[in-house]
Every structure is written in C-alpha cells, then in structure tokens.
CSV table of C-alpha atoms in Angstrom, one decimal:
chain,number,residue,atom,x,y,z
P,1,GLN,CA,-2.3,19.0,-0.5
P,2,VAL,CA,-4.1,15.7,-1.0
P,3,GLN,CA,-5.2,14.1,2.5
P,4,LEU,CA,-7.3,11.3,3.3
P,5,GLN,CA,-8.9,10.5,6.5
P,6,GLU,CA,-10.4,7.3,7.6
P,7,SER,CA,-13.5,7.5,10.0
P,8,GLY,CA,-15.9,4.6,11.6
P,9,PRO,CA,-16.5,2.5,14.7
P,10,GLY,CA,-13.5,1.2,16.1
P,11,LEU,CA,-15.4,-2.1,17.3
P,12,VAL,CA,-17.7,-4.2,15.6
P,13,LYS,CA,-19.4,-7.6,16.8
P,14,PRO,CA,-18.7,-11.2,15.2
P,15,SER,CA,-21.1,-11.5,12.4
P,16,GLY,CA,-21.8,-8.1,11.9
P,17,THR,CA,-20.8,-5.4,9.4
P,18,LEU,CA,-17.7,-3.4,9.4
P,19,SER,CA,-18.3,0.1,7.7
P,20,LEU,CA,-15.8,2.7,7.4
P,21,THR,CA,-15.4,6.1,5.1
P,22,CYS,CA,-12.6,7.9,4.1
P,23,ALA,CA,-12.8,11.8,3.6
P,24,VAL,CA,-10.7,12.8,0.6
P,25,SER,CA,-9.8,16.6,0.5
P,26,GLY,CA,-7.1,18.7,-1.9
P,27,VAL,CA,-8.6,16.7,-4.9
P,28,SER,CA,-12.0,15.7,-6.4
P,29,ILE,CA,-12.8,12.4,-6.1
P,30,SER,CA,-14.4,12.3,-9.6
P,31,SER,CA,-10.5,12.5,-10.8
P,32,SER,CA,-8.7,9.5,-12.6
P,33,SER,CA,-7.8,8.2,-9.3
P,34,TRP,CA,-8.7,4.5,-8.1
P,35,TRP,CA,-9.8,4.8,-4.6
P,36,THR,CA,-8.5,2.1,-2.5
P,37,TRP,CA,-8.9,0.5,0.9
P,38,VAL,CA,-5.5,-1.7,2.4
P,39,ARG,CA,-5.7,-3.6,5.5
P,40,GLN,CA,-3.1,-4.5,8.3
P,41,PRO,CA,-3.7,-7.1,11.0
P,42,PRO,CA,-1.7,-6.4,14.4
P,43,GLY,CA,1.8,-7.1,13.6
P,44,LYS,CA,1.5,-8.3,10.3
P,45,GLY,CA,1.7,-7.5,6.8
P,46,LEU,CA,-0.2,-5.1,4.3
P,47,GLU,CA,-3.6,-6.9,2.4
P,48,TRP,CA,-5.1,-5.0,-0.6
P,49,ILE,CA,-9.0,-5.0,-0.1
P,50,GLY,CA,-10.0,-3.6,-3.2
P,51,GLU,CA,-10.4,-0.2,-5.1
P,52,MET,CA,-13.3,1.9,-7.2
P,53,ASN,CA,-12.9,4.7,-9.5
P,54,HIS,CA,-15.4,7.6,-10.1
P,55,ARG,CA,-17.2,6.0,-12.9
P,56,GLY,CA,-18.2,3.1,-10.5
P,57,SER,CA,-15.6,0.6,-11.7
P,58,THR,CA,-14.3,-1.7,-8.8
P,59,ASN,CA,-11.9,-4.4,-8.4
P,60,HIS,CA,-11.7,-6.7,-5.3
P,61,ASN,CA,-9.3,-9.3,-3.5
P,62,PRO,CA,-10.7,-12.4,-4.4
P,63,SER,CA,-10.0,-13.9,-0.9
P,64,LEU,CA,-12.7,-11.2,0.4
P,65,LYS,CA,-14.8,-10.1,-2.6
P,66,SER,CA,-18.1,-11.7,-1.6
P,67,ARG,CA,-17.8,-9.7,1.6
P,68,VAL,CA,-16.8,-6.2,0.3
P,69,THR,CA,-18.8,-3.4,-0.9
P,70,ILE,CA,-16.6,-0.4,-1.7
P,71,SER,CA,-19.0,3.0,-2.8
P,72,ILE,CA,-18.3,6.5,-3.6
P,73,ASP,CA,-20.3,9.4,-2.5
P,74,LYS,CA,-19.2,12.2,-5.1
P,75,SER,CA,-21.3,14.8,-3.0
P,76,LYS,CA,-19.3,14.3,0.0
P,77,ASN,CA,-16.1,13.9,-1.6
P,78,GLN,CA,-15.5,10.8,0.2
P,79,PHE,CA,-15.5,6.9,-0.3
P,80,SER,CA,-16.5,3.9,1.9
P,81,LEU,CA,-15.8,0.3,2.8
P,82,LYS,CA,-18.3,-2.5,3.9
P,83,VAL,CA,-17.1,-5.9,4.9
P,84,SER,CA,-19.8,-8.3,5.9
P,85,SER,CA,-19.9,-11.1,8.3
P,86,VAL,CA,-16.8,-10.3,10.0
P,87,THR,CA,-14.8,-12.6,12.3
P,88,ALA,CA,-11.7,-11.7,14.7
P,89,ALA,CA,-9.3,-12.4,11.4
P,90,ASP,CA,-10.9,-9.2,10.0
P,91,THR,CA,-9.2,-7.2,13.0
P,92,ALA,CA,-7.0,-5.2,11.4
P,93,VAL,CA,-5.7,-1.3,10.9
P,94,TYR,CA,-7.7,-0.1,7.5
P,95,TYR,CA,-6.1,2.4,5.7
P,96,CYS,CA,-7.7,4.3,2.6
P,97,ALA,CA,-5.3,5.3,-0.1
P,98,ARG,CA,-5.4,6.8,-3.6
P,99,GLY,CA,-4.5,4.4,-6.3
P,100,GLU,CA,-2.9,6.2,-9.3
P,101,ARG,CA,-2.2,4.9,-12.6
P,102,ARG,CA,-1.0,7.2,-14.8
P,103,TYR,CA,2.2,8.6,-16.6
P,104,ASP,CA,4.3,11.1,-14.4
P,105,SER,CA,5.6,14.2,-15.6
P,106,SER,CA,8.9,12.8,-16.8
P,107,GLY,CA,6.9,10.0,-18.6
P,108,TYR,CA,7.2,7.2,-16.1
P,109,TYR,CA,4.1,5.4,-15.7
P,110,LEU,CA,2.9,5.3,-12.2
P,111,ASP,CA,0.7,2.6,-10.9
P,112,ALA,CA,0.9,2.8,-7.0
P,113,PHE,CA,-0.5,3.7,-3.9
P,114,ASP,CA,0.9,7.2,-3.5
P,115,ILE,CA,-1.4,9.0,-0.9
P,116,TRP,CA,-2.7,7.0,2.4
P,117,GLY,CA,-4.7,7.9,5.5
P,118,GLN,CA,-3.4,7.5,8.8
P,119,GLY,CA,-5.6,4.5,9.4
P,120,THR,CA,-8.1,3.2,11.8
P,121,MET,CA,-7.8,0.2,13.9
P,122,VAL,CA,-10.7,-2.0,13.9
P,123,THR,CA,-11.5,-4.7,16.6
P,124,VAL,CA,-13.9,-7.6,15.9
P,125,SER,CA,-15.1,-8.8,19.2
P,126,SER,CA,-18.1,-9.3,21.2
I,1,GLU,CA,-1.9,-15.3,-7.0
I,2,ILE,CA,1.7,-14.1,-7.6
I,3,VAL,CA,3.6,-14.3,-4.4
I,4,LEU,CA,6.5,-11.8,-3.1
I,5,THR,CA,9.0,-13.3,-0.8
I,6,GLN,CA,11.2,-10.8,0.9
I,7,SER,CA,14.6,-11.2,2.5
I,8,PRO,CA,16.1,-11.2,5.1
I,9,ASP,CA,13.0,-10.8,7.3
I,10,THR,CA,15.3,-8.4,9.6
I,11,LEU,CA,18.4,-6.5,8.6
I,12,SER,CA,20.5,-5.2,11.2
I,13,LEU,CA,23.0,-2.6,9.9
I,14,SER,CA,24.4,0.9,11.4
I,15,PRO,CA,24.0,4.1,10.2
I,16,GLY,CA,26.4,5.3,7.0
I,17,GLU,CA,26.1,1.3,6.0
I,18,ARG,CA,24.4,0.3,2.8
I,19,ALA,CA,21.4,-1.8,2.7
I,20,THR,CA,20.4,-4.2,0.2
I,21,LEU,CA,16.6,-5.5,0.6
I,22,SER,CA,15.5,-8.5,-1.8
I,23,CYS,CA,12.0,-9.1,-3.4
I,24,ARG,CA,11.0,-12.3,-5.2
I,25,ALA,CA,8.3,-13.2,-7.1
I,26,SER,CA,6.5,-16.5,-7.6
I,27,GLN,CA,6.4,-15.9,-11.2
I,28,SER,CA,7.5,-12.9,-13.6
I,29,VAL,CA,6.1,-9.4,-12.6
I,30,SER,CA,6.3,-6.5,-15.1
I,31,SER,CA,8.5,-3.9,-13.7
I,32,THR,CA,6.0,-1.1,-14.7
I,33,TYR,CA,4.0,-2.9,-11.7
I,34,LEU,CA,6.6,-3.4,-8.9
I,35,ALA,CA,6.6,-1.0,-6.3
I,36,TRP,CA,8.3,-0.2,-2.5
I,37,TYR,CA,6.7,1.5,0.5
I,38,GLN,CA,8.3,2.2,3.8
I,39,GLN,CA,6.5,1.9,6.7
I,40,LYS,CA,7.6,3.3,10.1
I,41,PRO,CA,5.5,2.2,13.7
I,42,GLY,CA,2.3,3.5,14.1
I,43,GLN,CA,2.2,5.2,10.4
I,44,ALA,CA,0.9,4.5,7.2
I,45,PRO,CA,2.8,3.1,4.6
I,46,ARG,CA,4.6,5.8,2.3
I,47,LEU,CA,5.5,5.2,-1.3
I,48,LEU,CA,9.3,5.1,-2.1
I,49,ILE,CA,9.7,3.5,-5.5
I,50,TYR,CA,7.5,2.7,-8.5
I,51,GLY,CA,7.9,1.1,-12.0
I,52,ALA,CA,10.9,-1.0,-9.9
I,53,SER,CA,13.1,1.8,-10.4
I,54,THR,CA,11.4,5.6,-10.4
I,55,ARG,CA,11.7,7.3,-6.9
I,56,ALA,CA,8.4,8.9,-5.9
I,57,THR,CA,8.3,12.8,-5.2
I,58,GLY,CA,10.3,14.0,-2.4
I,59,ILE,CA,12.2,10.4,-2.1
I,60,PRO,CA,16.0,11.1,-1.5
I,61,ASP,CA,18.5,9.8,-4.5
I,62,ARG,CA,19.8,7.5,-1.5
I,63,PHE,CA,17.0,5.1,-2.3
I,64,SER,CA,17.2,3.2,-5.7
I,65,GLY,CA,15.1,0.3,-6.9
I,66,SER,CA,16.4,-2.3,-9.7
I,67,GLY,CA,15.3,-5.6,-10.9
I,68,SER,CA,13.2,-7.4,-13.4
I,69,GLY,CA,11.6,-10.5,-13.7
I,70,THR,CA,11.2,-12.4,-10.7
I,71,ASP,CA,14.0,-10.7,-8.7
I,72,PHE,CA,13.9,-6.9,-7.5
I,73,THR,CA,15.9,-5.1,-5.0
I,74,LEU,CA,15.6,-1.9,-2.9
I,75,SER,CA,18.8,-0.3,-2.1
I,76,ILE,CA,19.9,2.3,0.4
I,77,SER,CA,23.1,3.8,0.5
I,78,ARG,CA,24.5,5.9,3.6
I,79,LEU,CA,21.7,4.8,6.1
I,80,GLU,CA,20.5,7.7,7.9
I,81,PRO,CA,18.6,7.3,11.6
I,82,ASP,CA,15.5,7.9,9.8
I,83,ASP,CA,15.6,5.2,7.5
I,84,PHE,CA,15.2,2.2,10.2
I,85,ALA,CA,11.7,0.9,9.4
I,86,VAL,CA,9.9,-2.0,7.8
I,87,TYR,CA,10.0,-2.0,4.0
I,88,TYR,CA,7.6,-3.8,1.7
I,89,CYS,CA,7.3,-4.6,-2.0
I,90,GLN,CA,4.0,-4.7,-3.9
I,91,GLN,CA,3.1,-5.9,-7.6
I,92,TYR,CA,0.1,-5.6,-9.7
I,93,ASP,CA,-0.7,-8.8,-12.0
I,94,GLY,CA,-3.7,-6.9,-13.6
I,95,SER,CA,-6.4,-8.0,-11.4
I,96,LYS,CA,-5.0,-8.0,-8.0
I,97,TYR,CA,-2.4,-6.1,-5.8
I,98,THR,CA,-0.2,-8.3,-3.5
I,99,PHE,CA,2.6,-7.0,-0.9
I,100,GLY,CA,5.6,-8.9,0.5
I,101,GLN,CA,5.6,-9.9,4.1
I,102,GLY,CA,8.2,-6.9,4.4
I,103,THR,CA,11.9,-6.3,5.7
I,104,LYS,CA,12.7,-5.1,9.1
I,105,LEU,CA,15.8,-2.6,8.8
I,106,GLU,CA,17.0,-2.0,12.6
I,107,ILE,CA,20.0,-0.4,14.0
I,108,LYS,CA,22.7,-2.7,14.7
C-alpha cells in the first residue's frame, strides 16, 4: 500500500533553513498526485504549506511562499521541503501527504489529502 | 482567504450518542472542495469525507457529511470509543487550502 515517511533534523537554529524529506513507497512519485506538506504547531491546528506535482508545478501558502521551496527527486521517489529564515513560530510537527484531484471509482470528485506520513517534530531553537 | 470556523470547540458526549459538528465558511465554498479529517493524539490526520458528503475508503457509514455554500456538517451516529478525537474541516478555493481550528470530541 501507499506509505509516506518524513525524515530530517529535529532541531534547527533560528535564521537557519529547515530541510525535510518525504520518502514515498507503494506508488510512483510521477503519478498524477500532488505531493503536499502540512504543519501543526504544538497544541494547535493544521496549516497547509504547499504542494508540487511530478511536472514541477507548485502551489504555496501565500503566508509562507517566499521562504518555502518544494522539490521532487524522481530517482529516489521522494520529495522535499525547505523553509528558510526560520523562527520559533516555525516549530511544529511537519506532515507530508498525498493530494489527490481525480474522480473516484464511483464518479465522485476527490480533492483531498488521502495518505499522510506519521509526521516529524521540528523545533527551532538555539 | 476563506476562513473556516468550527463549532463547538469541544463536544462532550457518551458512547452510543449522535455527534453533530459544524463548519462555517467566511464565504461560499464549493461542496466539491470541502473535506473532513479525524486526528487522534500523536497521529496524523485521517481523511473521512470529501466532496462534503462522500466517505473515504474504509470509513464506516456511521460518518456522514452534508451541507453547501457556507454551512457544512459532519455527523457521527452511534458514537464508539474510537471516535473520540479532534475533527477538522478543510476547503480549497482554487489557490489555497485552509483548515478549521478543529472540534474536540471528548467522552462525557
């Protein structure tokens, strides 16, 4: 089955760059999906960061856009997130997810995040 | 930006009861792009409902979604102990996804 697994440093210094990778298994990253990052500060709700498809098209949350880079490595079947100039406000659990935009087997349109990684905690602190 | 406001913040019910969770949007949302997720402590969110009313794969029919425009509802009939969690609604407006702040469903 499709699985996603995040990895990366759990501690990043203020003003540094947060870098995470999401390994995808069970499906090709070159499929029609949108590969997505979502974060959740401790005790708070969910925030969409951005997404990328295998053609290289990207969409980002305007509140983060200038600091965020999402990329795909087809050879490794994984995708990555970089957030620059981090502050304590970027401390969160970071999730990777698969975004689907397609018709399901019953003809209903699916636009949602149907598979999620387990999440990885990133703390911004000196 | 479309803001989603969920109510109540916390809902206290007993197993076997029916839960009704509300999600109100600051402007009209296409039903096609309204989803609901369940999140348990220490776990990733799980997709429950998409297209406002279509259950995701493996989701029991005790879960149902409804609504249109600015008002959407997630209903859970006959609550089971495993249903007590935080629930989020989500929308897509063509350029950005946003989530509601969540409703915590707790055991009374």
